[in-house]
Structure formats: structure tokens, C-alpha cells
Amino acid sequence: MNPLSLARWQFSIVTIYHFFYVPLTLGLAIFIAIIETKYVRTGDEMYKKMAKFWGKIFLINFAIGVVTGIVQEFQFGMNWSEYSRFMGDIFGAPLAIEALLAFYMESTFIGLWVFGWDKLTKKQHLAAAWMVAIGSNISALWILIANSFMQNPVGYTIDPETGRALMSDFGALVFNPNVLHQFPHVLASGVSLAGFVVMAFSAWHLLRKHDVTFFRPSFRMAAIYTLVGSVFVGTIGHIQGQFMVEHQPMKMAVAEAHFETEDPAALSIFTIGNWEQTEEIFSIRIPTLLSFMTYSQPYGEIKGINQLQAEFEETYGPRDYVPPVAINYWSFRTMIGAGGLMVILAFLGVLWSKDRKLDEKKGYLKIMIYAAALPYLAVTTGWILAETGRWPWIVYGLQTIEDAVSPNVPAWNVALSLALMTVLYTVLTIIAFKLAVKYGTSDVAIKAKE
Amino acid sequence: MDLNTIWFILVTVLFIGFFFLEGFDYGVGILMPFLSKDDNERRAVINTIGPHWDGNEVWMITAGGAMFASFPHVYATLFSGFYLALVLMLVALILRGVAFEYRSLRDDPVWRNRWDWAIFGGSLVPALLWGVTVGNLMRGFAIDADMNYWGGLIPLLNPYSLLAGLVFVTLFTTHGANFLALKLEGDLAERAKKFGFQAWIAATVLTVLFVIWSFFETDILTKSGINGLIPALLAAVALLLAGFYAKSGKDMLAFIMGSLTVVFATIMVFMGLFPRILISSMDAAYSLNIHNAAASPYTLKIMTIVAVIFVPIVLIYQIWTYKVFSARVKADPETLVY
């Protein structure tokens, strides 16, 4: 394999692994802060136990999120040095700001939260919980500002002498319309993911009638929390799709396996395309629906892959501009399918957890243990769509991945680091999963003593 | 003073914060297996930095991020050029961070022992590699006209830079021992001091060698005449006083002097580099400096505003954290968290 493919594999593996941990951090930090707020308001010790119990799961997850984050910060220079040179004037700033505003905050206050139960006043400790929650979400905001520049570059000029992109409008970069969709999307998916994790462990205990007075309210709070989150993800996702058609039409075309321009355009239910990615072999489609989803009216042109390829060639010169259709098509459908199921399951959870009826819904509770996989599937496929759908651009319309990779890092170096990182991340993920199961299925009374 | 110079100073400040804070952090990790006789003692040693290590590590991440924002070419050249060294360091740091959090989550001696090795190695390897990196920064390495270094890992492991690595390891170990003397109790604290003094002797000998070698190998100490020697002299005085105070039982003063050693030594290196950041050993014209490697004036201005507002805020809450956890740590499982 050439260094470029290896570097891409490495980026995708370390980033996907990293994003197993991030959304739980984002969502669970807020969830715990809300519970601790209840504790401080009511003085009810159960809420303190709850904050500590879910805090344990949070910390097991947070540890790996933090350390894998260092790789995220450094790998642009390591594997994508030409990108760092060409885009550094713009891309470096949000990364540095993220560290300065968010990393310090979450990392310092998590120390206060973990070690400060007996050293801080109740209110100070609660403030630490909120600082962790706010800090981690500020971190998400700034990294998404950086990513949004790659998706939809704004606020820059090109230096005529060096060809480098220079920041010309910081405000435009921060208020990139792409951020306004992407950040709420990521925040809300973190909320729903965290809710599903809490519901999974709670369901496990409820099925065994363990500590029902503890896990019933945990489940109820998580169900409400998740329902809000997942409905919001769906809504914002819909708007995001409309934005995508306008700003990254190729990404939407491949996500829909939409080969030829149509007006009104049909929505694919199931499509198989040819190997060359130029036409469909078999397809079931609902007429007009894609136009309707995009323009909220029963007509409107949606450009197809082949026309977009021709347009790109005219603007940027001849080459292949079509991202892998199958990956994007199925990622898009998996994300939406998982998201839909999540809304239904969360809704049932809210409905049934009102009273003790929940304990009798054995089948539902069993499903909920495994349903925690759904949000993980959704966030992973979501990012696969967002990133591979941008191919061949590292920054949309400005720089291709071939021009971005480090020229001076030989393939065997990247192969070695790829192997090392893959093994390390896999082992750590197995360990973290086992620890989370151990603590998530442990007895509350024992945990509360710690 | 132009923005480029201001950012050179700011990056220096971030590296000072990083070497000062992570210096004793790494030192604690390196000392942990040698100081403690049983599991409770090991936990006590780890818990001295328990609330702090994560916040301390952000200084390194921020230094990297700030370099990306202010001198993107330096970030690109250094991180791609030192690729394998960085991969090693990242693996070490990943294992170390997870080890702190996970080691006491299972009551199994084999499990704990493995993570303890991760803490030890995860502290030793970054300390060594940062030293090697600084050695190469002082000495220069083969950067070509396109700002790329093609040499790979082996030329970076030259004897001079390896010596710099050992200086870092021994200095940080001393620094960590000085910190532990303040944070532990009784016998454990006494052992920390004993080890600390031995590490100090090693650090002093190695530093003297390194400084002498630096006169021949680099222009860091000679380039700016007398001015360049001031931080070097201050670092030397602080190092000698650190040993003196450690020997006479004045733990706080020993820690302060050890800290000042790290601070002045870092200033010495960056002053010697200025206005260059990465020295090319191929041709002085290929070196990256505060102008040819910098971000645009607009980006530097934005980043200056952000830094001026937020660096003081960070300092305030981090210092507060040290005040909250100023008590000594007991080797008592009832009170230990990690």
C-alpha cells in the first residue's frame, strides 16, 4: 500500500475509535451534572449515589477519550504535513483555542470532581461537574469549527505567492453555517448515546430486580434525556441534509446512490450500483420524495453523480471525483435506520417508565441492553459519511488528499504506526468495555461506599 | 515587539509550563516502582498527582496546538520529521493516562502490576524523547529547502541528543522526588528524598557534561553573547541550590529551586534558538524562523487576543486546584481514590 492509503487508514481507525469515547463523554457529563444538581437541590443521598455510579462509567470512558485525543491533535502534523502547511493558518487556530478553552477546563475540573468529594463544598463540587460538562462540549464546538472549514471552507483568501490559504475572517470561520448544523447534531447524538448506555445498564439491573429504587429513576431520566436528544438529532439531520445538497451535492448524490440528475428526484429505498459507480443495476425508489425532502415541495432538481462528475472536471480538471458510493449509501441508511429505532425505543421507554409497568416489560428491557449498540453504530456511520463523502477533498474544493499527505514519512513508518495504534486501541477498547460492564453491573450499595 | 516575537515567547511559556508541570509528573511516574514497598504505597505515590496529571498534560497539547496555530510550518516539519519518535511517545502517553485511571479498578495484583509498568514506561519514554527532541532542536537537523526532514529516526538518536534525553530523565526524576517530598508522609517521603538526592547527583553530572558538549556542538550558548549565558547561569545556580536545600531538609525550597532549574533551562534553550525555531544543519538559509514559518498577522492577532484572555484564567483555576489538594497523601486505602 502507498503512504497515502496507509495514512488514510490510520486516520479513519484512530478517529473512529476516538469517537467511540467522545459522545459518551459529551452526553454523560451533562447527565451527571443534572443528577448532581438534583442532589444539591434536594439533599437526597440517592442522587449522590447515582452521580457516583454513572460517574464511574464516565471515568472509564473519559480516560481513553482523553489520551486518544492527543493523537487527534498531533496527527495532522505527523501524517498530513502538507495539509498543515497549506491550511495551518486557518485550521491551527480552532485547535489551539480548543486546547486553551476546553481541554484545560475539562481536564482540570475532572480532577476536582473525582478527588474533591470530601475537599470541596457541595456547590463547588457541583460547579466542577458542570465545568467538565461545559468544557467537553466547548471542545466539541471548536473541533467542529475546524472540521466545518474542511467541509465548507469560509473566511479565507489564497495567498497568491505561496498558494497557502490565509484566514481573512475569524467570525465567518466560527459562524460557518456548517457548524450551526453539525454542532447541535453532535451534541444531541452524544445526549442520546449517553442515555442509551444508562438505560442499558439500568435495564440489566431491573431485569434482575437489583436496586430497583435506584435504577428505575435512572432509566426514566435517561429515557427522557434520550428522547429529547434523538428527536433533536433527527430534526437537525433533516435540515443538514438540505444544507448538504446545496454545499456538497456530490456527498448527497453518493449517499442516495443518485446517478442521474432528476426533477423531481426519487428517493432510493434499496439500490445496487455497478462497480464503476456510473449507473444503477437494481433500484427501488419512491418518486419525488428526494426533491420533497430537500426543498419541502414536490419538485426541484437534484443533481446526479454523473453530472456532478462532469461539472467538477470542468472546474478542477480531469480526475475521479466520485466518493465510494456503496460506503456512503449504506452508512447514510444505517445512521438513519439506527436513529429511527432509537427514537422509537426512547419513546417507549418514556411511556413505560412512568410507573412500575416497566419492570414487567421483560422483552423490552432485554432489547434495551443490546440497543446501546445502536447509537454507536449511528455516530460511526455518520462520521464515515461526513468524511469519506468529502473524497477526494481534504478541504472541499481547495485541496485533495494526495496533496495533503506528508511527503517525508515513508510507507513502512505509517504501516508500523498503523499496526501499533490498531492493536493498542483495540486492546484498550476491550479492556474499557469489560471494566464498564463490571462496574455497570455491580451493586450500588458497594459502589456508594467508595 | 512584533506578533511573531510575542508568539515565540508564548510558545516558550507553554513549554515552560509543560516541562515544569509534566516534569514532576513524569518524575513521579519514574520513581513509583522504586519508592513503594506495597500496593498502598504505590497508590499513595500515584495519588499525589492524581488530580493534576491530566490538567498538566494539557500544557503539552496546548503547546502543540499553539505551534500549529502560530507557526504551522514548525508543526508540520517537526511532527512529520520526528514521526516514529512521536508515535512511540503517543503510545507511551496513551498507556500512561489509561493506567492512572484503570490500575486500581481491579483488585488483581497481576493487573495492577502491568499498569504500574505502563505508568513507569509511560513516564520514562516521553521524558527521554522530549530530551532527545530538545537536543536535536539545539543541534539542528537536516531540513531541506522545502522545510522537510527526510532522515527518519536513526540520525535523531545521536549521542549528543541521547545525552540530552538522559539530562531530562534525571532532572525530571529529581523534580518528581522534590514534589513527592512535599506530598507524601513519613518513611515514604524520606525514601523519596533519598532517591531524589541520588537523582540530583546524576542530573548535575550529566548537565555539566551536556553544557560543555553544547559549547562545541551548538551555538545555543554562544550566539547571543553574555545575554545568552544569564539564564544558563541562573539555571546552574538553581540546580546547585536545589541539591543544597534537599540535603539540608528544606523541601519546599528544594522544590522551588528544582522548578527554577527547569524554567531557566527552558528559557536558555529558546533564547539560544531565537529567532530561529528549527535549525537546519544542511544550510542556515533553510532554517525555520519566526517569520518564514509563521501564520499570517491576522491569525496571530486573533490568537494573541484569545491567549491574553484565557491563559490567565487557566492559571487561576489550575493554581486553585493545587491549593484544594495541598494536603499530604496518606498510604491509607480508605482515603485513596486512584
PDB file of C-alpha atoms in Angstrom, chain B residues 15-178:
ATOM      1  CA  PHE B  15       6.816  24.739  27.042  1.00  0.00           C
ATOM      2  CA  ILE B  16       7.952  26.112  30.407  1.00  0.00           C
ATOM      3  CA  GLY B  17       4.555  25.208  31.853  1.00  0.00           C
ATOM      4  CA  PHE B  18       4.750  21.788  30.242  1.00  0.00           C
ATOM      5  CA  PHE B  19       8.279  20.928  31.408  1.00  0.00           C
ATOM      6  CA  PHE B  20       7.674  22.346  34.886  1.00  0.00           C
ATOM      7  CA  LEU B  21       4.355  20.516  35.493  1.00  0.00           C
ATOM      8  CA  GLU B  22       4.798  17.337  33.474  1.00  0.00           C
ATOM      9  CA  GLY B  23       8.421  17.321  34.657  1.00  0.00           C
ATOM     10  CA  PHE B  24       7.471  16.346  38.177  1.00  0.00           C
ATOM     11  CA  ASP B  25       4.572  14.247  36.850  1.00  0.00           C
ATOM     12  CA  TYR B  26       6.936  12.140  34.776  1.00  0.00           C
ATOM     13  CA  GLY B  27       9.366  12.049  37.694  1.00  0.00           C
ATOM     14  CA  VAL B  28       6.676  10.672  39.989  1.00  0.00           C
ATOM     15  CA  GLY B  29       5.846   8.001  37.416  1.00  0.00           C
ATOM     16  CA  ILE B  30       9.516   7.032  37.033  1.00  0.00           C
ATOM     17  CA  LEU B  31      10.062   6.858  40.795  1.00  0.00           C
ATOM     18  CA  MET B  32       6.856   4.986  41.648  1.00  0.00           C
ATOM     19  CA  PRO B  33       8.146   1.392  41.343  1.00  0.00           C
ATOM     20  CA  PHE B  34      11.344   2.162  43.285  1.00  0.00           C
ATOM     21  CA  LEU B  35       9.849   4.046  46.203  1.00  0.00           C
ATOM     22  CA  SER B  36       6.915   1.958  47.198  1.00  0.00           C
ATOM     23  CA  LYS B  37       7.069  -1.296  49.100  1.00  0.00           C
ATOM     24  CA  ASP B  38       3.443  -2.345  48.761  1.00  0.00           C
ATOM     25  CA  ASP B  39       0.301  -1.609  46.838  1.00  0.00           C
ATOM     26  CA  ASN B  40      -0.974   1.065  49.217  1.00  0.00           C
ATOM     27  CA  GLU B  41       2.292   2.937  48.934  1.00  0.00           C
ATOM     28  CA  ARG B  42       2.200   2.706  45.155  1.00  0.00           C
ATOM     29  CA  ARG B  43      -1.326   4.073  45.217  1.00  0.00           C
ATOM     30  CA  ALA B  44      -0.225   6.896  47.507  1.00  0.00           C
ATOM     31  CA  VAL B  45       2.538   7.879  45.088  1.00  0.00           C
ATOM     32  CA  ILE B  46       0.121   7.855  42.148  1.00  0.00           C
ATOM     33  CA  ASN B  47      -2.487   9.801  44.094  1.00  0.00           C
ATOM     34  CA  THR B  48      -0.088  12.695  44.697  1.00  0.00           C
ATOM     35  CA  ILE B  49      -0.530  13.601  41.026  1.00  0.00           C
ATOM     36  CA  GLY B  50      -3.988  12.022  40.692  1.00  0.00           C
ATOM     37  CA  PRO B  51      -5.997  15.235  40.477  1.00  0.00           C
ATOM     38  CA  HIS B  52      -3.336  17.043  38.437  1.00  0.00           C
ATOM     39  CA  TRP B  53      -1.722  14.872  35.763  1.00  0.00           C
ATOM     40  CA  ASP B  54      -4.486  15.340  33.229  1.00  0.00           C
ATOM     41  CA  GLY B  55      -4.536  19.128  33.537  1.00  0.00           C
ATOM     42  CA  ASN B  56      -0.726  19.141  33.437  1.00  0.00           C
ATOM     43  CA  GLU B  57      -0.666  17.141  30.231  1.00  0.00           C
ATOM     44  CA  VAL B  58      -2.822  19.746  28.518  1.00  0.00           C
ATOM     45  CA  TRP B  59       0.198  22.059  28.614  1.00  0.00           C
ATOM     46  CA  MET B  60       1.888  19.778  26.121  1.00  0.00           C
ATOM     47  CA  ILE B  61      -1.213  19.530  23.940  1.00  0.00           C
ATOM     48  CA  THR B  62      -1.661  23.278  24.023  1.00  0.00           C
ATOM     49  CA  ALA B  63       1.997  23.839  23.190  1.00  0.00           C
ATOM     50  CA  GLY B  64       1.479  21.609  20.141  1.00  0.00           C
ATOM     51  CA  GLY B  65      -1.770  23.322  19.189  1.00  0.00           C
ATOM     52  CA  ALA B  66      -0.324  26.793  19.684  1.00  0.00           C
ATOM     53  CA  MET B  67       2.601  25.875  17.468  1.00  0.00           C
ATOM     54  CA  PHE B  68       0.150  24.713  14.800  1.00  0.00           C
ATOM     55  CA  ALA B  69      -1.743  27.996  15.001  1.00  0.00           C
ATOM     56  CA  SER B  70       1.205  30.374  15.220  1.00  0.00           C
ATOM     57  CA  PHE B  71       3.984  28.561  13.339  1.00  0.00           C
ATOM     58  CA  PRO B  72       2.230  25.964  11.161  1.00  0.00           C
ATOM     59  CA  HIS B  73       5.422  25.115   9.261  1.00  0.00           C
ATOM     60  CA  VAL B  74       7.191  24.242  12.504  1.00  0.00           C
ATOM     61  CA  TYR B  75       4.317  21.970  13.468  1.00  0.00           C
ATOM     62  CA  ALA B  76       4.374  20.335  10.034  1.00  0.00           C
ATOM     63  CA  THR B  77       8.167  19.940   9.804  1.00  0.00           C
ATOM     64  CA  LEU B  78       8.733  18.757  13.354  1.00  0.00           C
ATOM     65  CA  PHE B  79       5.808  16.355  13.642  1.00  0.00           C
ATOM     66  CA  SER B  80       6.271  14.716  10.239  1.00  0.00           C
ATOM     67  CA  GLY B  81      10.066  14.653  10.572  1.00  0.00           C
ATOM     68  CA  PHE B  82      10.091  13.125  14.073  1.00  0.00           C
ATOM     69  CA  TYR B  83       7.324  10.717  13.094  1.00  0.00           C
ATOM     70  CA  LEU B  84       8.434   7.481  14.736  1.00  0.00           C
ATOM     71  CA  ALA B  85       9.650   9.223  17.873  1.00  0.00           C
ATOM     72  CA  LEU B  86       6.235  10.824  18.208  1.00  0.00           C
ATOM     73  CA  VAL B  87       4.426   7.547  17.611  1.00  0.00           C
ATOM     74  CA  LEU B  88       6.443   5.999  20.432  1.00  0.00           C
ATOM     75  CA  MET B  89       5.685   8.944  22.663  1.00  0.00           C
ATOM     76  CA  LEU B  90       1.972   8.800  21.885  1.00  0.00           C
ATOM     77  CA  VAL B  91       1.801   5.093  22.661  1.00  0.00           C
ATOM     78  CA  ALA B  92       3.582   5.757  25.960  1.00  0.00           C
ATOM     79  CA  LEU B  93       1.279   8.644  26.860  1.00  0.00           C
ATOM     80  CA  ILE B  94      -1.854   6.676  25.962  1.00  0.00           C
ATOM     81  CA  LEU B  95      -0.823   3.771  28.181  1.00  0.00           C
ATOM     82  CA  ARG B  96       0.186   6.085  30.995  1.00  0.00           C
ATOM     83  CA  GLY B  97      -3.074   8.029  31.090  1.00  0.00           C
ATOM     84  CA  VAL B  98      -5.234   4.930  30.981  1.00  0.00           C
ATOM     85  CA  ALA B  99      -3.034   3.277  33.615  1.00  0.00           C
ATOM     86  CA  PHE B 100      -3.676   6.014  36.191  1.00  0.00           C
ATOM     87  CA  GLU B 101      -7.406   5.617  35.748  1.00  0.00           C
ATOM     88  CA  TYR B 102      -7.582   1.814  35.477  1.00  0.00           C
ATOM     89  CA  ARG B 103      -4.919   0.299  37.724  1.00  0.00           C
ATOM     90  CA  SER B 104      -6.949   0.347  40.925  1.00  0.00           C
ATOM     91  CA  LEU B 105     -10.242  -0.629  39.320  1.00  0.00           C
ATOM     92  CA  ARG B 106      -9.455  -4.310  39.758  1.00  0.00           C
ATOM     93  CA  ASP B 107      -8.142  -5.978  42.868  1.00  0.00           C
ATOM     94  CA  ASP B 108      -5.769  -8.249  40.987  1.00  0.00           C
ATOM     95  CA  PRO B 109      -2.005  -7.984  41.589  1.00  0.00           C
ATOM     96  CA  VAL B 110      -1.141  -9.065  38.029  1.00  0.00           C
ATOM     97  CA  TRP B 111      -3.465  -6.456  36.579  1.00  0.00           C
ATOM     98  CA  ARG B 112      -2.067  -3.737  38.831  1.00  0.00           C
ATOM     99  CA  ASN B 113       1.493  -4.746  38.160  1.00  0.00           C
ATOM    100  CA  ARG B 114       1.002  -4.446  34.398  1.00  0.00           C
ATOM    101  CA  TRP B 115      -0.472  -0.987  34.675  1.00  0.00           C
ATOM    102  CA  ASP B 116       2.348   0.031  37.020  1.00  0.00           C
ATOM    103  CA  TRP B 117       4.787  -0.832  34.279  1.00  0.00           C
ATOM    104  CA  ALA B 118       2.708   1.299  31.933  1.00  0.00           C
ATOM    105  CA  ILE B 119       2.975   4.203  34.371  1.00  0.00           C
ATOM    106  CA  PHE B 120       6.730   3.746  34.675  1.00  0.00           C
ATOM    107  CA  GLY B 121       7.391   3.312  30.953  1.00  0.00           C
ATOM    108  CA  GLY B 122       4.757   5.852  30.033  1.00  0.00           C
ATOM    109  CA  SER B 123       6.619   8.436  32.112  1.00  0.00           C
ATOM    110  CA  LEU B 124      10.173   7.447  31.249  1.00  0.00           C
ATOM    111  CA  VAL B 125       9.749   7.273  27.460  1.00  0.00           C
ATOM    112  CA  PRO B 126       8.199  10.745  26.961  1.00  0.00           C
ATOM    113  CA  ALA B 127      10.760  12.317  29.312  1.00  0.00           C
ATOM    114  CA  LEU B 128      13.587  10.713  27.350  1.00  0.00           C
ATOM    115  CA  LEU B 129      12.104  11.537  23.943  1.00  0.00           C
ATOM    116  CA  TRP B 130      11.408  15.161  24.808  1.00  0.00           C
ATOM    117  CA  GLY B 131      15.036  15.437  25.864  1.00  0.00           C
ATOM    118  CA  VAL B 132      16.160  13.868  22.594  1.00  0.00           C
ATOM    119  CA  THR B 133      13.903  16.270  20.716  1.00  0.00           C
ATOM    120  CA  VAL B 134      15.291  19.305  22.510  1.00  0.00           C
ATOM    121  CA  GLY B 135      18.820  18.053  21.881  1.00  0.00           C
ATOM    122  CA  ASN B 136      18.102  17.856  18.167  1.00  0.00           C
ATOM    123  CA  LEU B 137      16.432  21.268  18.192  1.00  0.00           C
ATOM    124  CA  MET B 138      19.590  22.763  19.714  1.00  0.00           C
ATOM    125  CA  ARG B 139      21.912  20.941  17.383  1.00  0.00           C
ATOM    126  CA  GLY B 140      19.842  21.297  14.225  1.00  0.00           C
ATOM    127  CA  PHE B 141      18.826  18.559  11.839  1.00  0.00           C
ATOM    128  CA  ALA B 142      18.764  18.071   8.068  1.00  0.00           C
ATOM    129  CA  ILE B 143      15.866  20.257   6.952  1.00  0.00           C
ATOM    130  CA  ASP B 144      15.840  20.786   3.182  1.00  0.00           C
ATOM    131  CA  ALA B 145      14.820  23.818   1.095  1.00  0.00           C
ATOM    132  CA  ASP B 146      11.174  22.704   1.216  1.00  0.00           C
ATOM    133  CA  MET B 147      11.194  22.639   5.011  1.00  0.00           C
ATOM    134  CA  ASN B 148      11.100  18.836   5.102  1.00  0.00           C
ATOM    135  CA  TYR B 149      13.288  16.496   7.139  1.00  0.00           C
ATOM    136  CA  TRP B 150      13.796  13.133   5.405  1.00  0.00           C
ATOM    137  CA  GLY B 151      16.296  11.479   7.692  1.00  0.00           C
ATOM    138  CA  GLY B 152      13.984   9.327   9.803  1.00  0.00           C
ATOM    139  CA  LEU B 153      14.564   8.252  13.378  1.00  0.00           C
ATOM    140  CA  ILE B 154      18.152   6.969  13.441  1.00  0.00           C
ATOM    141  CA  PRO B 155      20.041  10.268  12.894  1.00  0.00           C
ATOM    142  CA  LEU B 156      17.942  11.811  15.671  1.00  0.00           C
ATOM    143  CA  LEU B 157      19.343   9.281  18.133  1.00  0.00           C
ATOM    144  CA  ASN B 158      22.823  10.845  18.038  1.00  0.00           C
ATOM    145  CA  PRO B 159      24.944  10.715  21.228  1.00  0.00           C
ATOM    146  CA  TYR B 160      24.519  14.420  21.983  1.00  0.00           C
ATOM    147  CA  SER B 161      20.730  14.241  21.813  1.00  0.00           C
ATOM    148  CA  LEU B 162      20.635  10.996  23.760  1.00  0.00           C
ATOM    149  CA  LEU B 163      22.630  12.736  26.474  1.00  0.00           C
ATOM    150  CA  ALA B 164      20.002  15.496  26.411  1.00  0.00           C
ATOM    151  CA  GLY B 165      17.416  12.761  26.885  1.00  0.00           C
ATOM    152  CA  LEU B 166      19.230  11.462  29.955  1.00  0.00           C
ATOM    153  CA  VAL B 167      19.521  15.004  31.332  1.00  0.00           C
ATOM    154  CA  PHE B 168      15.738  15.314  31.011  1.00  0.00           C
ATOM    155  CA  VAL B 169      15.115  11.969  32.689  1.00  0.00           C
ATOM    156  CA  THR B 170      17.383  12.677  35.650  1.00  0.00           C
ATOM    157  CA  LEU B 171      16.235  16.281  36.061  1.00  0.00           C
ATOM    158  CA  PHE B 172      12.588  15.267  35.960  1.00  0.00           C
ATOM    159  CA  THR B 173      13.225  12.430  38.391  1.00  0.00           C
ATOM    160  CA  THR B 174      14.830  14.905  40.806  1.00  0.00           C
ATOM    161  CA  HIS B 175      11.947  17.291  40.270  1.00  0.00           C
ATOM    162  CA  GLY B 176       9.439  14.490  40.906  1.00  0.00           C
ATOM    163  CA  ALA B 177      11.233  13.436  44.091  1.00  0.00           C
ATOM    164  CA  ASN B 178      11.190  17.023  45.345  1.00  0.00           C
TER     165      ASN B 178
END
